[in-house]
């Protein structure tokens, strides 16, 4: 049936009609809020490359997490900036390390929120790469055991879920094995399965002080031109035991989000990364974009593409706006 018999505008006339036929419902239940833990106490230091985000000492991180819980946000994702870095990223699995302390403190004071930890070495290595460097290259197999140690140390500290973001081959299986052997078979793995070598991570690397000191991450993160390869990566991670699969970044890869959702039977997460966040922030600050409208449209778009879960620095604002 065509115009004039079929008139799509009939169902757009009022908000109630629009509400009734709306296909995608963005909810606070979908959101994960990433946070940055730093040493010290009483620290709430604005991150210059990410307006509205902070470096938080453990006490402040607990406050921020409690506020997120009160807004109905179901989960936080923790990154840590350690006191010291070394060639091997040893402080990533130190039992008294920054993330381990943060996890324990949150689980003690705000037990009713999911604490997910980012499992990677790049915040902890002096060279800033996500694995061990041998002869100028990141050594995949030598890195696996360290990643498993990091994940295990997070689980021991009380983490509810671990999220490996390093893009080494075989790390999900290695981590799954280590967790299972130590009695943590109930701890899920959210794998950064299709993680692209993206220029949109720029602000985060300043925030996490994790920019590589030499070279780049294209030897392990994916080429942004590839989608078929993303499906192979996802298939491998599911085969190795990933419970949730992530596509990252979100906006330049919505086609990948959509295909992963259609082709695989696992919850899909998409990471609305630091560069996507600051584009909106900068334009809103200049008065060029309406922040609330754009953020809700972006997050709804990511959900519509197929994401069940969205990691976003906008989580608290979005939670507030979704209540209005
Ligand atoms: C660590 C990691 C990165 C991000 C999440 N985990 C940076 C990177 O891979 O360089 C990026 C997050 C963001 O940009 O918001 N490997």
PDB file of N, CA, C and O and ligand atoms in Angstrom, residues 50 79 118 120 122-123 130 165-166 192 195 200-202 204-205 210 217 221 248 271-275 313, ligand 1:
ATOM      1  N   UNK A  50      39.437  14.477  29.081  1.00  0.00           N
ATOM      2  CA  UNK A  50      38.064  13.952  29.114  1.00  0.00           C
ATOM      3  C   UNK A  50      37.206  14.755  30.084  1.00  0.00           C
ATOM      4  O   UNK A  50      36.961  14.331  31.214  1.00  0.00           O
ATOM      5  N   UNK A  79      39.517   0.840  35.650  1.00  0.00           N
ATOM      6  CA  UNK A  79      40.889   0.933  35.141  1.00  0.00           C
ATOM      7  C   UNK A  79      41.749   1.451  36.286  1.00  0.00           C
ATOM      8  O   UNK A  79      41.272   2.218  37.120  1.00  0.00           O
ATOM      9  N   UNK A 118      38.991  -4.138  33.912  1.00  0.00           N
ATOM     10  CA  UNK A 118      39.685  -4.222  32.631  1.00  0.00           C
ATOM     11  C   UNK A 118      40.978  -5.004  32.861  1.00  0.00           C
ATOM     12  O   UNK A 118      41.759  -4.654  33.753  1.00  0.00           O
ATOM     13  N   UNK A 120      44.371  -5.885  31.348  1.00  0.00           N
ATOM     14  CA  UNK A 120      45.345  -5.538  30.306  1.00  0.00           C
ATOM     15  C   UNK A 120      46.630  -5.113  30.995  1.00  0.00           C
ATOM     16  O   UNK A 120      46.637  -4.845  32.189  1.00  0.00           O
ATOM     17  N   UNK A 122      48.673  -2.582  29.581  1.00  0.00           N
ATOM     18  CA  UNK A 122      49.188  -1.308  29.045  1.00  0.00           C
ATOM     19  C   UNK A 122      49.241  -0.186  30.081  1.00  0.00           C
ATOM     20  O   UNK A 122      50.075   0.706  29.969  1.00  0.00           O
ATOM     21  N   UNK A 123      48.365  -0.215  31.092  1.00  0.00           N
ATOM     22  CA  UNK A 123      48.436   0.818  32.123  1.00  0.00           C
ATOM     23  C   UNK A 123      49.625   0.579  33.056  1.00  0.00           C
ATOM     24  O   UNK A 123      49.982   1.449  33.853  1.00  0.00           O
ATOM     25  N   UNK A 130      50.381  -3.588  25.447  1.00  0.00           N
ATOM     26  CA  UNK A 130      49.415  -4.434  26.160  1.00  0.00           C
ATOM     27  C   UNK A 130      49.985  -5.802  26.513  1.00  0.00           C
ATOM     28  O   UNK A 130      49.278  -6.647  27.063  1.00  0.00           O
ATOM     29  N   UNK A 165      41.180  -6.788  27.521  1.00  0.00           N
ATOM     30  CA  UNK A 165      41.126  -5.799  26.438  1.00  0.00           C
ATOM     31  C   UNK A 165      42.410  -5.755  25.619  1.00  0.00           C
ATOM     32  O   UNK A 165      42.625  -4.856  24.826  1.00  0.00           O
ATOM     33  N   UNK A 166      43.285  -6.762  25.828  1.00  0.00           N
ATOM     34  CA  UNK A 166      44.638  -6.702  25.266  1.00  0.00           C
ATOM     35  C   UNK A 166      44.732  -7.140  23.807  1.00  0.00           C
ATOM     36  O   UNK A 166      45.660  -6.813  23.105  1.00  0.00           O
ATOM     37  N   UNK A 192      36.801  -8.195  25.092  1.00  0.00           N
ATOM     38  CA  UNK A 192      36.896  -7.190  24.032  1.00  0.00           C
ATOM     39  C   UNK A 192      37.276  -7.989  22.779  1.00  0.00           C
ATOM     40  O   UNK A 192      38.433  -8.081  22.417  1.00  0.00           O
ATOM     41  N   UNK A 195      38.234  -5.595  18.942  1.00  0.00           N
ATOM     42  CA  UNK A 195      38.760  -4.304  19.375  1.00  0.00           C
ATOM     43  C   UNK A 195      39.666  -3.766  18.283  1.00  0.00           C
ATOM     44  O   UNK A 195      40.660  -4.396  17.923  1.00  0.00           O
ATOM     45  N   UNK A 200      40.259   6.827  18.115  1.00  0.00           N
ATOM     46  CA  UNK A 200      39.301   7.322  19.112  1.00  0.00           C
ATOM     47  C   UNK A 200      39.702   7.007  20.546  1.00  0.00           C
ATOM     48  O   UNK A 200      39.012   7.384  21.470  1.00  0.00           O
ATOM     49  N   UNK A 201      40.803   6.258  20.744  1.00  0.00           N
ATOM     50  CA  UNK A 201      41.261   5.989  22.115  1.00  0.00           C
ATOM     51  C   UNK A 201      42.174   7.095  22.645  1.00  0.00           C
ATOM     52  O   UNK A 201      42.634   7.013  23.781  1.00  0.00           O
ATOM     53  N   UNK A 202      42.465   8.086  21.829  1.00  0.00           N
ATOM     54  CA  UNK A 202      43.423   9.130  22.206  1.00  0.00           C
ATOM     55  C   UNK A 202      43.208   9.719  23.588  1.00  0.00           C
ATOM     56  O   UNK A 202      44.131   9.715  24.419  1.00  0.00           O
ATOM     57  N   UNK A 204      41.613   8.632  26.158  1.00  0.00           N
ATOM     58  CA  UNK A 204      41.765   7.607  27.198  1.00  0.00           C
ATOM     59  C   UNK A 204      43.237   7.375  27.514  1.00  0.00           C
ATOM     60  O   UNK A 204      43.629   7.231  28.676  1.00  0.00           O
ATOM     61  N   UNK A 205      44.054   7.349  26.472  1.00  0.00           N
ATOM     62  CA  UNK A 205      45.476   7.044  26.718  1.00  0.00           C
ATOM     63  C   UNK A 205      46.123   8.138  27.541  1.00  0.00           C
ATOM     64  O   UNK A 205      47.028   7.876  28.328  1.00  0.00           O
ATOM     65  N   UNK A 210      48.671   5.546  29.186  1.00  0.00           N
ATOM     66  CA  UNK A 210      48.977   4.233  28.622  1.00  0.00           C
ATOM     67  C   UNK A 210      49.329   4.280  27.138  1.00  0.00           C
ATOM     68  O   UNK A 210      49.234   3.266  26.452  1.00  0.00           O
ATOM     69  N   UNK A 217      49.563   0.065  18.232  1.00  0.00           N
ATOM     70  CA  UNK A 217      48.939  -1.199  18.621  1.00  0.00           C
ATOM     71  C   UNK A 217      48.386  -1.977  17.427  1.00  0.00           C
ATOM     72  O   UNK A 217      47.603  -2.906  17.587  1.00  0.00           O
ATOM     73  N   UNK A 221      45.759  -5.000  17.804  1.00  0.00           N
ATOM     74  CA  UNK A 221      44.365  -4.583  17.641  1.00  0.00           C
ATOM     75  C   UNK A 221      43.983  -4.643  16.157  1.00  0.00           C
ATOM     76  O   UNK A 221      44.835  -4.622  15.277  1.00  0.00           O
ATOM     77  N   UNK A 248      34.431  -2.641  19.880  1.00  0.00           N
ATOM     78  CA  UNK A 248      34.982  -1.385  20.373  1.00  0.00           C
ATOM     79  C   UNK A 248      35.859  -0.749  19.315  1.00  0.00           C
ATOM     80  O   UNK A 248      36.699  -1.460  18.749  1.00  0.00           O
ATOM     81  N   UNK A 271      31.462  -0.471  23.209  1.00  0.00           N
ATOM     82  CA  UNK A 271      32.142   0.549  24.020  1.00  0.00           C
ATOM     83  C   UNK A 271      32.145   1.882  23.276  1.00  0.00           C
ATOM     84  O   UNK A 271      32.816   2.039  22.273  1.00  0.00           O
ATOM     85  N   UNK A 272      31.352   2.807  23.824  1.00  0.00           N
ATOM     86  CA  UNK A 272      31.293   4.187  23.333  1.00  0.00           C
ATOM     87  C   UNK A 272      32.524   4.907  23.916  1.00  0.00           C
ATOM     88  O   UNK A 272      32.490   5.428  25.015  1.00  0.00           O
ATOM     89  N   UNK A 273      33.630   4.870  23.176  1.00  0.00           N
ATOM     90  CA  UNK A 273      34.944   5.156  23.772  1.00  0.00           C
ATOM     91  C   UNK A 273      35.210   6.645  23.990  1.00  0.00           C
ATOM     92  O   UNK A 273      34.408   7.505  23.610  1.00  0.00           O
ATOM     93  N   UNK A 274      36.391   6.898  24.567  1.00  0.00           N
ATOM     94  CA  UNK A 274      36.742   8.260  24.986  1.00  0.00           C
ATOM     95  C   UNK A 274      36.633   9.280  23.853  1.00  0.00           C
ATOM     96  O   UNK A 274      36.140  10.382  24.051  1.00  0.00           O
ATOM     97  N   UNK A 275      37.067   8.922  22.652  1.00  0.00           N
ATOM     98  CA  UNK A 275      37.016   9.875  21.535  1.00  0.00           C
ATOM     99  C   UNK A 275      35.587  10.195  21.131  1.00  0.00           C
ATOM    100  O   UNK A 275      35.267  11.332  20.749  1.00  0.00           O
ATOM    101  N   UNK A 313      31.012   6.720  29.205  1.00  0.00           N
ATOM    102  CA  UNK A 313      31.324   7.729  30.216  1.00  0.00           C
ATOM    103  C   UNK A 313      30.117   8.623  30.480  1.00  0.00           C
ATOM    104  O   UNK A 313      30.100   9.394  31.433  1.00  0.00           O
TER     105      UNK A 313
HETATM  106  C1  LIG B   1      43.393  -0.897  27.323  1.00  0.00           C
HETATM  107  C2  LIG B   1      42.183  -0.148  26.934  1.00  0.00           C
HETATM  108  C3  LIG B   1      42.051   0.977  26.087  1.00  0.00           C
HETATM  109  C4  LIG B   1      40.715   1.373  26.154  1.00  0.00           C
HETATM  110  C5  LIG B   1      40.062   0.474  26.982  1.00  0.00           C
HETATM  111  N1  LIG B   1      40.983  -0.466  27.455  1.00  0.00           N
HETATM  112  C6  LIG B   1      43.066   1.729  25.341  1.00  0.00           C
HETATM  113  C7  LIG B   1      43.820   1.126  24.257  1.00  0.00           C
HETATM  114  O1  LIG B   1      43.603  -0.009  23.826  1.00  0.00           O
HETATM  115  O2  LIG B   1      44.721   1.817  23.802  1.00  0.00           O
HETATM  116  C8  LIG B   1      40.112   2.552  25.450  1.00  0.00           C
HETATM  117  C9  LIG B   1      38.920   3.153  26.110  1.00  0.00           C
HETATM  118  C10 LIG B   1      38.511   4.474  25.591  1.00  0.00           C
HETATM  119  O3  LIG B   1      39.096   5.048  24.655  1.00  0.00           O
HETATM  120  O4  LIG B   1      37.529   5.002  26.155  1.00  0.00           O
HETATM  121  N2  LIG B   1      43.919  -1.760  26.404  1.00  0.00           N
END
